[in-house]
Amino acid sequence: MAGRRGALIVLEGVDRAGKTTQCCKLVEALCDAGQRAQMLRFPERSTEIGKLLSSYLEKKSEIEAHAVHLLFSANRWEQLYFSNHWVLYWQNFSLDWCKQPDVGLPKPDLVLFLQLQLADAAKREGFGCELYENQAFQKQVLQRFYQLMEDPTLNWKIVDASKSFEEVHEEIRTVSEATICTAAQRPLEELWK
Ligand code: ADP
Ligand code: MG
């Protein structure tokens, strides 16, 4: 097994779709199966850049909107290349502009989209008071996700996140295990290059 590369698997979805829950379950299942799986979160708030983002999200500081987007991207660069949610696409920025700072990041082998109606998400526990956690913004995020899913260079898979914890987990685990096997045979690519 030595020398085999790992897979980069991304879980996406609106707020409260179950990303954190399912990511933890997946990492646990993969580790139990002998894989060296690790969870990364975006934004990772512990770094210097992450601290700026955290303070912004908690509405304790203001940062110009373009600069925020670049900080989110910088937070992905520092984690994905320094160690081993993607972009918050602002309504008025072109998708192309938003994608540019992420060009060259490690390309995910799989992007799992945890699909959940916003009305169902709203019924779930844990709605925070942070900046982006409102229906209007989440609606925009969802529209941008559907735009991004049209990109054939990315391996999207839609998962019905309204199912039970276990059903969602089984689906994610099965497709992730298959992805880990195929990724080992393929070179790591760069995103949007
Ligand atoms: P995200 O990271 O996408 O915001 P979380 O994993 O934090 O979502 O989950 C948000 C809330 O929804 C939590 O209270 C969690 O227990 C609940 N939840 C997650 N998955 C499910 C599910 N399949 N069915 C019902 N509730 C769920
Ligand atoms: Mg989460």
mmCIF file with all atom_site columns, C-alpha atoms and ligand atoms in Angstrom:
data_model
loop_
_atom_site.group_PDB
_atom_site.id
_atom_site.type_symbol
_atom_site.label_atom_id
_atom_site.label_alt_id
_atom_site.label_comp_id
_atom_site.label_asym_id
_atom_site.label_entity_id
_atom_site.label_seq_id
_atom_site.pdbx_PDB_ins_code
_atom_site.Cartn_x
_atom_site.Cartn_y
_atom_site.Cartn_z
_atom_site.occupancy
_atom_site.B_iso_or_equiv
_atom_site.pdbx_formal_charge
_atom_site.auth_seq_id
_atom_site.auth_comp_id
_atom_site.auth_asym_id
_atom_site.auth_atom_id
_atom_site.pdbx_PDB_model_num
ATOM   1   C  CA  . MET A 1 1   ? 0.000   0.000  0.000   1.00 0.00 ? 1   MET A CA  1
ATOM   2   C  CA  . ALA A 1 2   ? 2.958   2.343  0.546   1.00 0.00 ? 2   ALA A CA  1
ATOM   3   C  CA  . GLY A 1 3   ? 3.114   5.137  -1.996  1.00 0.00 ? 3   GLY A CA  1
ATOM   4   C  CA  . ARG A 1 4   ? -0.534  4.908  -2.961  1.00 0.00 ? 4   ARG A CA  1
ATOM   5   C  CA  . ARG A 1 5   ? -2.063  8.323  -2.966  1.00 0.00 ? 5   ARG A CA  1
ATOM   6   C  CA  . GLY A 1 6   ? -5.160  9.058  -0.952  1.00 0.00 ? 6   GLY A CA  1
ATOM   7   C  CA  . ALA A 1 7   ? -8.406  10.476 -2.271  1.00 0.00 ? 7   ALA A CA  1
ATOM   8   C  CA  . LEU A 1 8   ? -9.737  13.968 -1.682  1.00 0.00 ? 8   LEU A CA  1
ATOM   9   C  CA  . ILE A 1 9   ? -13.451 13.662 -1.011  1.00 0.00 ? 9   ILE A CA  1
ATOM   10  C  CA  . VAL A 1 10  ? -15.500 16.814 -0.499  1.00 0.00 ? 10  VAL A CA  1
ATOM   11  C  CA  . LEU A 1 11  ? -18.887 16.970 1.204   1.00 0.00 ? 11  LEU A CA  1
ATOM   12  C  CA  . GLU A 1 12  ? -21.015 19.896 0.139   1.00 0.00 ? 12  GLU A CA  1
ATOM   13  C  CA  . GLY A 1 13  ? -24.504 21.143 0.830   1.00 0.00 ? 13  GLY A CA  1
ATOM   14  C  CA  . VAL A 1 14  ? -26.416 23.989 2.374   1.00 0.00 ? 14  VAL A CA  1
ATOM   15  C  CA  . ASP A 1 15  ? -26.216 24.788 6.068   1.00 0.00 ? 15  ASP A CA  1
ATOM   16  C  CA  . ARG A 1 16  ? -27.520 21.884 8.150   1.00 0.00 ? 16  ARG A CA  1
ATOM   17  C  CA  . ALA A 1 17  ? -27.579 19.420 5.249   1.00 0.00 ? 17  ALA A CA  1
ATOM   18  C  CA  . GLY A 1 18  ? -25.507 17.103 7.447   1.00 0.00 ? 18  GLY A CA  1
ATOM   19  C  CA  . LYS A 1 19  ? -21.960 17.721 6.187   1.00 0.00 ? 19  LYS A CA  1
ATOM   20  C  CA  . THR A 1 20  ? -20.246 17.730 9.588   1.00 0.00 ? 20  THR A CA  1
ATOM   21  C  CA  . THR A 1 21  ? -22.285 14.751 10.851  1.00 0.00 ? 21  THR A CA  1
ATOM   22  C  CA  . GLN A 1 22  ? -21.622 12.632 7.777   1.00 0.00 ? 22  GLN A CA  1
ATOM   23  C  CA  . CYS A 1 23  ? -17.982 13.635 7.463   1.00 0.00 ? 23  CYS A CA  1
ATOM   24  C  CA  . CYS A 1 24  ? -17.316 12.504 11.058  1.00 0.00 ? 24  CYS A CA  1
ATOM   25  C  CA  . LYS A 1 25  ? -19.134 9.206  10.440  1.00 0.00 ? 25  LYS A CA  1
ATOM   26  C  CA  . LEU A 1 26  ? -17.240 8.607  7.206   1.00 0.00 ? 26  LEU A CA  1
ATOM   27  C  CA  . VAL A 1 27  ? -13.830 9.312  8.749   1.00 0.00 ? 27  VAL A CA  1
ATOM   28  C  CA  . GLU A 1 28  ? -14.656 6.996  11.649  1.00 0.00 ? 28  GLU A CA  1
ATOM   29  C  CA  . ALA A 1 29  ? -15.814 4.194  9.323   1.00 0.00 ? 29  ALA A CA  1
ATOM   30  C  CA  . LEU A 1 30  ? -12.767 4.547  7.078   1.00 0.00 ? 30  LEU A CA  1
ATOM   31  C  CA  . CYS A 1 31  ? -10.373 4.558  10.056  1.00 0.00 ? 31  CYS A CA  1
ATOM   32  C  CA  . ASP A 1 32  ? -12.123 1.453  11.457  1.00 0.00 ? 32  ASP A CA  1
ATOM   33  C  CA  . ALA A 1 33  ? -11.529 -0.169 8.061   1.00 0.00 ? 33  ALA A CA  1
ATOM   34  C  CA  . GLY A 1 34  ? -7.806  0.566  8.327   1.00 0.00 ? 34  GLY A CA  1
ATOM   35  C  CA  . GLN A 1 35  ? -7.636  3.684  6.138   1.00 0.00 ? 35  GLN A CA  1
ATOM   36  C  CA  . ARG A 1 36  ? -5.789  6.789  7.276   1.00 0.00 ? 36  ARG A CA  1
ATOM   37  C  CA  . ALA A 1 37  ? -8.684  9.184  6.875   1.00 0.00 ? 37  ALA A CA  1
ATOM   38  C  CA  . GLN A 1 38  ? -8.597  12.748 8.107   1.00 0.00 ? 38  GLN A CA  1
ATOM   39  C  CA  . MET A 1 39  ? -11.273 15.404 8.268   1.00 0.00 ? 39  MET A CA  1
ATOM   40  C  CA  . LEU A 1 40  ? -10.556 18.957 7.185   1.00 0.00 ? 40  LEU A CA  1
ATOM   41  C  CA  . ARG A 1 41  ? -13.064 21.746 7.539   1.00 0.00 ? 41  ARG A CA  1
ATOM   42  C  CA  . PHE A 1 42  ? -13.405 24.920 5.564   1.00 0.00 ? 42  PHE A CA  1
ATOM   43  C  CA  . PRO A 1 43  ? -13.064 27.440 6.890   1.00 0.00 ? 43  PRO A CA  1
ATOM   44  C  CA  . GLU A 1 44  ? -10.511 26.104 9.375   1.00 0.00 ? 44  GLU A CA  1
ATOM   45  C  CA  . ARG A 1 45  ? -10.788 28.816 12.003  1.00 0.00 ? 45  ARG A CA  1
ATOM   46  C  CA  . SER A 1 46  ? -7.596  28.107 13.981  1.00 0.00 ? 46  SER A CA  1
ATOM   47  C  CA  . THR A 1 47  ? -5.105  29.589 11.520  1.00 0.00 ? 47  THR A CA  1
ATOM   48  C  CA  . GLU A 1 48  ? -4.308  33.302 11.313  1.00 0.00 ? 48  GLU A CA  1
ATOM   49  C  CA  . ILE A 1 49  ? -6.416  33.600 8.157   1.00 0.00 ? 49  ILE A CA  1
ATOM   50  C  CA  . GLY A 1 50  ? -9.100  31.437 9.792   1.00 0.00 ? 50  GLY A CA  1
ATOM   51  C  CA  . LYS A 1 51  ? -9.222  33.797 12.780  1.00 0.00 ? 51  LYS A CA  1
ATOM   52  C  CA  . LEU A 1 52  ? -9.955  36.720 10.476  1.00 0.00 ? 52  LEU A CA  1
ATOM   53  C  CA  . LEU A 1 53  ? -12.757 34.717 8.832   1.00 0.00 ? 53  LEU A CA  1
ATOM   54  C  CA  . SER A 1 54  ? -14.168 33.583 12.150  1.00 0.00 ? 54  SER A CA  1
ATOM   55  C  CA  . SER A 1 55  ? -14.358 37.104 13.463  1.00 0.00 ? 55  SER A CA  1
ATOM   56  C  CA  . TYR A 1 56  ? -16.040 38.173 10.210  1.00 0.00 ? 56  TYR A CA  1
ATOM   57  C  CA  . LEU A 1 57  ? -18.580 35.326 10.328  1.00 0.00 ? 57  LEU A CA  1
ATOM   58  C  CA  . GLU A 1 58  ? -19.374 36.089 13.945  1.00 0.00 ? 58  GLU A CA  1
ATOM   59  C  CA  . LYS A 1 59  ? -20.113 39.669 12.820  1.00 0.00 ? 59  LYS A CA  1
ATOM   60  C  CA  . LYS A 1 60  ? -17.332 41.039 15.021  1.00 0.00 ? 60  LYS A CA  1
ATOM   61  C  CA  . SER A 1 61  ? -15.430 42.626 12.158  1.00 0.00 ? 61  SER A CA  1
ATOM   62  C  CA  . GLU A 1 62  ? -16.092 43.838 8.650   1.00 0.00 ? 62  GLU A CA  1
ATOM   63  C  CA  . ILE A 1 63  ? -14.086 42.841 5.595   1.00 0.00 ? 63  ILE A CA  1
ATOM   64  C  CA  . GLU A 1 64  ? -14.677 43.944 2.031   1.00 0.00 ? 64  GLU A CA  1
ATOM   65  C  CA  . ALA A 1 65  ? -16.580 41.244 0.112   1.00 0.00 ? 65  ALA A CA  1
ATOM   66  C  CA  . HIS A 1 66  ? -13.927 40.466 -2.539  1.00 0.00 ? 66  HIS A CA  1
ATOM   67  C  CA  . ALA A 1 67  ? -11.266 40.299 0.157   1.00 0.00 ? 67  ALA A CA  1
ATOM   68  C  CA  . VAL A 1 68  ? -13.421 37.817 2.123   1.00 0.00 ? 68  VAL A CA  1
ATOM   69  C  CA  . HIS A 1 69  ? -13.675 35.581 -0.904  1.00 0.00 ? 69  HIS A CA  1
ATOM   70  C  CA  . LEU A 1 70  ? -9.887  35.632 -1.301  1.00 0.00 ? 70  LEU A CA  1
ATOM   71  C  CA  . LEU A 1 71  ? -9.422  34.849 2.393   1.00 0.00 ? 71  LEU A CA  1
ATOM   72  C  CA  . PHE A 1 72  ? -11.720 31.806 2.090   1.00 0.00 ? 72  PHE A CA  1
ATOM   73  C  CA  . SER A 1 73  ? -9.609  30.668 -0.846  1.00 0.00 ? 73  SER A CA  1
ATOM   74  C  CA  . ALA A 1 74  ? -6.344  31.361 1.034   1.00 0.00 ? 74  ALA A CA  1
ATOM   75  C  CA  . ASN A 1 75  ? -7.705  29.234 3.873   1.00 0.00 ? 75  ASN A CA  1
ATOM   76  C  CA  . ARG A 1 76  ? -8.146  26.335 1.402   1.00 0.00 ? 76  ARG A CA  1
ATOM   77  C  CA  . TRP A 1 77  ? -4.631  26.814 -0.010  1.00 0.00 ? 77  TRP A CA  1
ATOM   78  C  CA  . GLU A 1 78  ? -2.968  26.841 3.408   1.00 0.00 ? 78  GLU A CA  1
ATOM   79  C  CA  . GLN A 1 79  ? -4.737  23.658 4.467   1.00 0.00 ? 79  GLN A CA  1
ATOM   80  C  CA  . LEU A 1 80  ? -4.711  21.605 1.304   1.00 0.00 ? 80  LEU A CA  1
ATOM   81  C  CA  . TYR A 1 81  ? -1.075  22.209 0.460   1.00 0.00 ? 81  TYR A CA  1
ATOM   82  C  CA  . PHE A 1 82  ? 0.357   22.889 3.911   1.00 0.00 ? 82  PHE A CA  1
ATOM   83  C  CA  . SER A 1 83  ? -1.006  19.653 5.439   1.00 0.00 ? 83  SER A CA  1
ATOM   84  C  CA  . ASN A 1 84  ? -2.524  17.274 3.200   1.00 0.00 ? 84  ASN A CA  1
ATOM   85  C  CA  . HIS A 1 85  ? -17.480 24.320 1.919   1.00 0.00 ? 85  HIS A CA  1
ATOM   86  C  CA  . TRP A 1 86  ? -16.176 25.548 -0.546  1.00 0.00 ? 86  TRP A CA  1
ATOM   87  C  CA  . VAL A 1 87  ? -16.536 28.972 -2.050  1.00 0.00 ? 87  VAL A CA  1
ATOM   88  C  CA  . LEU A 1 88  ? -19.237 31.264 -0.891  1.00 0.00 ? 88  LEU A CA  1
ATOM   89  C  CA  . TYR A 1 89  ? -20.304 32.674 -4.168  1.00 0.00 ? 89  TYR A CA  1
ATOM   90  C  CA  . TRP A 1 90  ? -21.467 36.176 -3.721  1.00 0.00 ? 90  TRP A CA  1
ATOM   91  C  CA  . GLN A 1 91  ? -24.516 37.208 -5.636  1.00 0.00 ? 91  GLN A CA  1
ATOM   92  C  CA  . ASN A 1 92  ? -22.866 39.894 -7.686  1.00 0.00 ? 92  ASN A CA  1
ATOM   93  C  CA  . PHE A 1 93  ? -19.505 38.295 -8.411  1.00 0.00 ? 93  PHE A CA  1
ATOM   94  C  CA  . SER A 1 94  ? -19.151 36.342 -11.591 1.00 0.00 ? 94  SER A CA  1
ATOM   95  C  CA  . LEU A 1 95  ? -18.692 32.652 -11.072 1.00 0.00 ? 95  LEU A CA  1
ATOM   96  C  CA  . ASP A 1 96  ? -15.529 32.866 -13.129 1.00 0.00 ? 96  ASP A CA  1
ATOM   97  C  CA  . TRP A 1 97  ? -14.024 35.506 -10.835 1.00 0.00 ? 97  TRP A CA  1
ATOM   98  C  CA  . CYS A 1 98  ? -14.973 33.421 -7.812  1.00 0.00 ? 98  CYS A CA  1
ATOM   99  C  CA  . LYS A 1 99  ? -13.272 30.328 -9.229  1.00 0.00 ? 99  LYS A CA  1
ATOM   100 C  CA  . GLN A 1 100 ? -9.962  31.981 -10.134 1.00 0.00 ? 100 GLN A CA  1
ATOM   101 C  CA  . PRO A 1 101 ? -8.253  31.949 -6.711  1.00 0.00 ? 101 PRO A CA  1
ATOM   102 C  CA  . ASP A 1 102 ? -9.008  28.204 -6.400  1.00 0.00 ? 102 ASP A CA  1
ATOM   103 C  CA  . VAL A 1 103 ? -7.422  27.288 -9.754  1.00 0.00 ? 103 VAL A CA  1
ATOM   104 C  CA  . GLY A 1 104 ? -4.601  24.846 -9.012  1.00 0.00 ? 104 GLY A CA  1
ATOM   105 C  CA  . LEU A 1 105 ? -5.865  23.536 -5.672  1.00 0.00 ? 105 LEU A CA  1
ATOM   106 C  CA  . PRO A 1 106 ? -5.851  19.728 -5.427  1.00 0.00 ? 106 PRO A CA  1
ATOM   107 C  CA  . LYS A 1 107 ? -8.827  18.577 -7.460  1.00 0.00 ? 107 LYS A CA  1
ATOM   108 C  CA  . PRO A 1 108 ? -11.312 16.542 -5.411  1.00 0.00 ? 108 PRO A CA  1
ATOM   109 C  CA  . ASP A 1 109 ? -11.717 12.945 -6.558  1.00 0.00 ? 109 ASP A CA  1
ATOM   110 C  CA  . LEU A 1 110 ? -15.345 13.137 -5.515  1.00 0.00 ? 110 LEU A CA  1
ATOM   111 C  CA  . VAL A 1 111 ? -17.700 15.933 -4.534  1.00 0.00 ? 111 VAL A CA  1
ATOM   112 C  CA  . LEU A 1 112 ? -20.688 14.647 -2.609  1.00 0.00 ? 112 LEU A CA  1
ATOM   113 C  CA  . PHE A 1 113 ? -23.574 17.068 -2.644  1.00 0.00 ? 113 PHE A CA  1
ATOM   114 C  CA  . LEU A 1 114 ? -25.846 16.509 0.324   1.00 0.00 ? 114 LEU A CA  1
ATOM   115 C  CA  . GLN A 1 115 ? -29.124 17.596 -1.184  1.00 0.00 ? 115 GLN A CA  1
ATOM   116 C  CA  . LEU A 1 116 ? -31.791 18.893 1.171   1.00 0.00 ? 116 LEU A CA  1
ATOM   117 C  CA  . GLN A 1 117 ? -34.718 21.245 0.660   1.00 0.00 ? 117 GLN A CA  1
ATOM   118 C  CA  . LEU A 1 118 ? -34.102 24.518 2.485   1.00 0.00 ? 118 LEU A CA  1
ATOM   119 C  CA  . ALA A 1 119 ? -37.443 24.089 4.269   1.00 0.00 ? 119 ALA A CA  1
ATOM   120 C  CA  . ASP A 1 120 ? -36.257 20.733 5.617   1.00 0.00 ? 120 ASP A CA  1
ATOM   121 C  CA  . ALA A 1 121 ? -32.879 22.175 6.563   1.00 0.00 ? 121 ALA A CA  1
ATOM   122 C  CA  . ALA A 1 122 ? -34.656 24.934 8.489   1.00 0.00 ? 122 ALA A CA  1
ATOM   123 C  CA  . LYS A 1 123 ? -36.399 22.301 10.629  1.00 0.00 ? 123 LYS A CA  1
ATOM   124 C  CA  . ARG A 1 124 ? -33.060 20.884 11.741  1.00 0.00 ? 124 ARG A CA  1
ATOM   125 C  CA  . GLU A 1 125 ? -31.349 21.878 14.929  1.00 0.00 ? 125 GLU A CA  1
ATOM   126 C  CA  . GLY A 1 126 ? -28.354 24.142 15.052  1.00 0.00 ? 126 GLY A CA  1
ATOM   127 C  CA  . PHE A 1 127 ? -29.278 27.231 13.120  1.00 0.00 ? 127 PHE A CA  1
ATOM   128 C  CA  . GLY A 1 128 ? -26.610 29.679 14.212  1.00 0.00 ? 128 GLY A CA  1
ATOM   129 C  CA  . CYS A 1 129 ? -26.580 33.414 14.286  1.00 0.00 ? 129 CYS A CA  1
ATOM   130 C  CA  . GLU A 1 130 ? -23.611 33.729 11.943  1.00 0.00 ? 130 GLU A CA  1
ATOM   131 C  CA  . LEU A 1 131 ? -23.517 35.946 8.927   1.00 0.00 ? 131 LEU A CA  1
ATOM   132 C  CA  . TYR A 1 132 ? -24.476 33.507 6.161   1.00 0.00 ? 132 TYR A CA  1
ATOM   133 C  CA  . GLU A 1 133 ? -27.013 31.521 8.104   1.00 0.00 ? 133 GLU A CA  1
ATOM   134 C  CA  . ASN A 1 134 ? -30.218 32.837 6.631   1.00 0.00 ? 134 ASN A CA  1
ATOM   135 C  CA  . GLN A 1 135 ? -32.639 31.497 4.049   1.00 0.00 ? 135 GLN A CA  1
ATOM   136 C  CA  . ALA A 1 136 ? -31.972 34.203 1.448   1.00 0.00 ? 136 ALA A CA  1
ATOM   137 C  CA  . PHE A 1 137 ? -28.237 33.581 1.421   1.00 0.00 ? 137 PHE A CA  1
ATOM   138 C  CA  . GLN A 1 138 ? -28.614 29.813 1.521   1.00 0.00 ? 138 GLN A CA  1
ATOM   139 C  CA  . LYS A 1 139 ? -30.944 30.044 -1.475  1.00 0.00 ? 139 LYS A CA  1
ATOM   140 C  CA  . GLN A 1 140 ? -28.238 31.858 -3.429  1.00 0.00 ? 140 GLN A CA  1
ATOM   141 C  CA  . VAL A 1 141 ? -25.649 29.311 -2.358  1.00 0.00 ? 141 VAL A CA  1
ATOM   142 C  CA  . LEU A 1 142 ? -27.917 26.530 -3.607  1.00 0.00 ? 142 LEU A CA  1
ATOM   143 C  CA  . GLN A 1 143 ? -28.322 28.193 -7.003  1.00 0.00 ? 143 GLN A CA  1
ATOM   144 C  CA  . ARG A 1 144 ? -24.542 28.502 -7.303  1.00 0.00 ? 144 ARG A CA  1
ATOM   145 C  CA  . PHE A 1 145 ? -24.119 24.853 -6.389  1.00 0.00 ? 145 PHE A CA  1
ATOM   146 C  CA  . TYR A 1 146 ? -26.433 23.851 -9.237  1.00 0.00 ? 146 TYR A CA  1
ATOM   147 C  CA  . GLN A 1 147 ? -24.379 26.029 -11.604 1.00 0.00 ? 147 GLN A CA  1
ATOM   148 C  CA  . LEU A 1 148 ? -21.163 24.390 -10.392 1.00 0.00 ? 148 LEU A CA  1
ATOM   149 C  CA  . MET A 1 149 ? -22.667 20.925 -10.815 1.00 0.00 ? 149 MET A CA  1
ATOM   150 C  CA  . GLU A 1 150 ? -22.887 21.549 -14.547 1.00 0.00 ? 150 GLU A CA  1
ATOM   151 C  CA  . ASP A 1 151 ? -19.079 21.467 -14.632 1.00 0.00 ? 151 ASP A CA  1
ATOM   152 C  CA  . PRO A 1 152 ? -18.203 18.110 -16.218 1.00 0.00 ? 152 PRO A CA  1
ATOM   153 C  CA  . THR A 1 153 ? -14.574 18.256 -15.032 1.00 0.00 ? 153 THR A CA  1
ATOM   154 C  CA  . LEU A 1 154 ? -15.726 17.567 -11.479 1.00 0.00 ? 154 LEU A CA  1
ATOM   155 C  CA  . ASN A 1 155 ? -17.009 14.249 -10.195 1.00 0.00 ? 155 ASN A CA  1
ATOM   156 C  CA  . TRP A 1 156 ? -20.237 15.297 -8.489  1.00 0.00 ? 156 TRP A CA  1
ATOM   157 C  CA  . LYS A 1 157 ? -22.542 12.851 -6.814  1.00 0.00 ? 157 LYS A CA  1
ATOM   158 C  CA  . ILE A 1 158 ? -25.870 13.913 -5.376  1.00 0.00 ? 158 ILE A CA  1
ATOM   159 C  CA  . VAL A 1 159 ? -26.870 12.282 -2.107  1.00 0.00 ? 159 VAL A CA  1
ATOM   160 C  CA  . ASP A 1 160 ? -30.398 12.545 -0.726  1.00 0.00 ? 160 ASP A CA  1
ATOM   161 C  CA  . ALA A 1 161 ? -29.644 14.127 2.649   1.00 0.00 ? 161 ALA A CA  1
ATOM   162 C  CA  . SER A 1 162 ? -33.269 13.878 3.830   1.00 0.00 ? 162 SER A CA  1
ATOM   163 C  CA  . LYS A 1 163 ? -32.822 10.174 4.524   1.00 0.00 ? 163 LYS A CA  1
ATOM   164 C  CA  . SER A 1 164 ? -31.830 8.812  7.937   1.00 0.00 ? 164 SER A CA  1
ATOM   165 C  CA  . PHE A 1 165 ? -28.317 9.299  9.345   1.00 0.00 ? 165 PHE A CA  1
ATOM   166 C  CA  . GLU A 1 166 ? -27.507 5.645  8.643   1.00 0.00 ? 166 GLU A CA  1
ATOM   167 C  CA  . GLU A 1 167 ? -28.894 5.562  5.100   1.00 0.00 ? 167 GLU A CA  1
ATOM   168 C  CA  . VAL A 1 168 ? -26.976 8.698  4.148   1.00 0.00 ? 168 VAL A CA  1
ATOM   169 C  CA  . HIS A 1 169 ? -23.844 7.316  5.781   1.00 0.00 ? 169 HIS A CA  1
ATOM   170 C  CA  . GLU A 1 170 ? -24.073 3.973  3.935   1.00 0.00 ? 170 GLU A CA  1
ATOM   171 C  CA  . GLU A 1 171 ? -24.379 5.710  0.576   1.00 0.00 ? 171 GLU A CA  1
ATOM   172 C  CA  . ILE A 1 172 ? -21.473 8.071  1.309   1.00 0.00 ? 172 ILE A CA  1
ATOM   173 C  CA  . ARG A 1 173 ? -19.269 5.276  2.636   1.00 0.00 ? 173 ARG A CA  1
ATOM   174 C  CA  . THR A 1 174 ? -19.875 3.004  -0.356  1.00 0.00 ? 174 THR A CA  1
ATOM   175 C  CA  . VAL A 1 175 ? -19.072 5.643  -2.968  1.00 0.00 ? 175 VAL A CA  1
ATOM   176 C  CA  . SER A 1 176 ? -16.105 6.958  -0.954  1.00 0.00 ? 176 SER A CA  1
ATOM   177 C  CA  . GLU A 1 177 ? -14.523 3.515  -0.670  1.00 0.00 ? 177 GLU A CA  1
ATOM   178 C  CA  . ALA A 1 178 ? -14.853 3.012  -4.418  1.00 0.00 ? 178 ALA A CA  1
ATOM   179 C  CA  . THR A 1 179 ? -13.330 6.468  -4.989  1.00 0.00 ? 179 THR A CA  1
ATOM   180 C  CA  . ILE A 1 180 ? -10.363 5.696  -2.728  1.00 0.00 ? 180 ILE A CA  1
ATOM   181 C  CA  . CYS A 1 181 ? -9.623  2.583  -4.833  1.00 0.00 ? 181 CYS A CA  1
ATOM   182 C  CA  . THR A 1 182 ? -9.830  4.367  -8.191  1.00 0.00 ? 182 THR A CA  1
ATOM   183 C  CA  . ALA A 1 183 ? -7.945  7.464  -6.979  1.00 0.00 ? 183 ALA A CA  1
ATOM   184 C  CA  . ALA A 1 184 ? -4.947  5.291  -6.091  1.00 0.00 ? 184 ALA A CA  1
ATOM   185 C  CA  . GLN A 1 185 ? -4.554  4.397  -9.779  1.00 0.00 ? 185 GLN A CA  1
ATOM   186 C  CA  . ARG A 1 186 ? -4.800  7.958  -11.052 1.00 0.00 ? 186 ARG A CA  1
ATOM   187 C  CA  . PRO A 1 187 ? -2.523  10.976 -10.715 1.00 0.00 ? 187 PRO A CA  1
ATOM   188 C  CA  . LEU A 1 188 ? -3.657  13.826 -8.523  1.00 0.00 ? 188 LEU A CA  1
ATOM   189 C  CA  . GLU A 1 189 ? -5.021  16.602 -10.707 1.00 0.00 ? 189 GLU A CA  1
ATOM   190 C  CA  . GLU A 1 190 ? -5.266  20.331 -10.189 1.00 0.00 ? 190 GLU A CA  1
ATOM   191 C  CA  . LEU A 1 191 ? -8.616  22.054 -9.924  1.00 0.00 ? 191 LEU A CA  1
ATOM   192 C  CA  . TRP A 1 192 ? -9.910  23.961 -12.964 1.00 0.00 ? 192 TRP A CA  1
ATOM   193 C  CA  . LYS A 1 193 ? -6.589  23.726 -14.816 1.00 0.00 ? 193 LYS A CA  1
HETATM 194 P  P1  . ADP B 2 .   ? -23.872 20.943 8.330   1.00 0.00 ? 1   ADP B P1  1
HETATM 195 O  O1  . ADP B 2 .   ? -22.478 20.633 8.761   1.00 0.00 ? 1   ADP B O1  1
HETATM 196 O  O2  . ADP B 2 .   ? -24.150 20.581 6.894   1.00 0.00 ? 1   ADP B O2  1
HETATM 197 O  O3  . ADP B 2 .   ? -24.316 22.339 8.637   1.00 0.00 ? 1   ADP B O3  1
HETATM 198 P  P2  . ADP B 2 .   ? -24.658 19.204 10.545  1.00 0.00 ? 1   ADP B P2  1
HETATM 199 O  O4  . ADP B 2 .   ? -23.969 17.910 10.297  1.00 0.00 ? 1   ADP B O4  1
HETATM 200 O  O5  . ADP B 2 .   ? -24.079 20.112 11.564  1.00 0.00 ? 1   ADP B O5  1
HETATM 201 O  O6  . ADP B 2 .   ? -24.867 19.982 9.163   1.00 0.00 ? 1   ADP B O6  1
HETATM 202 O  O7  . ADP B 2 .   ? -26.164 18.847 10.918  1.00 0.00 ? 1   ADP B O7  1
HETATM 203 C  C1  . ADP B 2 .   ? -27.116 19.868 11.245  1.00 0.00 ? 1   ADP B C1  1
HETATM 204 C  C2  . ADP B 2 .   ? -28.205 19.302 12.162  1.00 0.00 ? 1   ADP B C2  1
HETATM 205 O  O8  . ADP B 2 .   ? -28.994 18.352 11.441  1.00 0.00 ? 1   ADP B O8  1
HETATM 206 C  C3  . ADP B 2 .   ? -27.641 18.553 13.371  1.00 0.00 ? 1   ADP B C3  1
HETATM 207 O  O9  . ADP B 2 .   ? -28.481 18.833 14.477  1.00 0.00 ? 1   ADP B O9  1
HETATM 208 C  C4  . ADP B 2 .   ? -27.751 17.098 12.977  1.00 0.00 ? 1   ADP B C4  1
HETATM 209 O  O10 . ADP B 2 .   ? -27.903 16.256 14.101  1.00 0.00 ? 1   ADP B O10 1
HETATM 210 C  C5  . ADP B 2 .   ? -28.992 17.090 12.097  1.00 0.00 ? 1   ADP B C5  1
HETATM 211 N  N1  . ADP B 2 .   ? -28.931 16.057 11.044  1.00 0.00 ? 1   ADP B N1  1
HETATM 212 C  C6  . ADP B 2 .   ? -27.858 15.729 10.267  1.00 0.00 ? 1   ADP B C6  1
HETATM 213 N  N2  . ADP B 2 .   ? -28.159 14.719 9.421   1.00 0.00 ? 1   ADP B N2  1
HETATM 214 C  C7  . ADP B 2 .   ? -29.450 14.399 9.645   1.00 0.00 ? 1   ADP B C7  1
HETATM 215 C  C8  . ADP B 2 .   ? -30.366 13.417 9.084   1.00 0.00 ? 1   ADP B C8  1
HETATM 216 N  N3  . ADP B 2 .   ? -29.997 12.580 8.097   1.00 0.00 ? 1   ADP B N3  1
HETATM 217 N  N4  . ADP B 2 .   ? -31.620 13.393 9.570   1.00 0.00 ? 1   ADP B N4  1
HETATM 218 C  C9  . ADP B 2 .   ? -32.010 14.235 10.552  1.00 0.00 ? 1   ADP B C9  1
HETATM 219 N  N5  . ADP B 2 .   ? -31.219 15.181 11.125  1.00 0.00 ? 1   ADP B N5  1
HETATM 220 C  C10 . ADP B 2 .   ? -29.962 15.264 10.688  1.00 0.00 ? 1   ADP B C10 1
HETATM 221 MG MG  . MG  B 3 .   ? -20.973 21.887 9.497   1.00 0.00 ? 2   MG  B MG  1
#
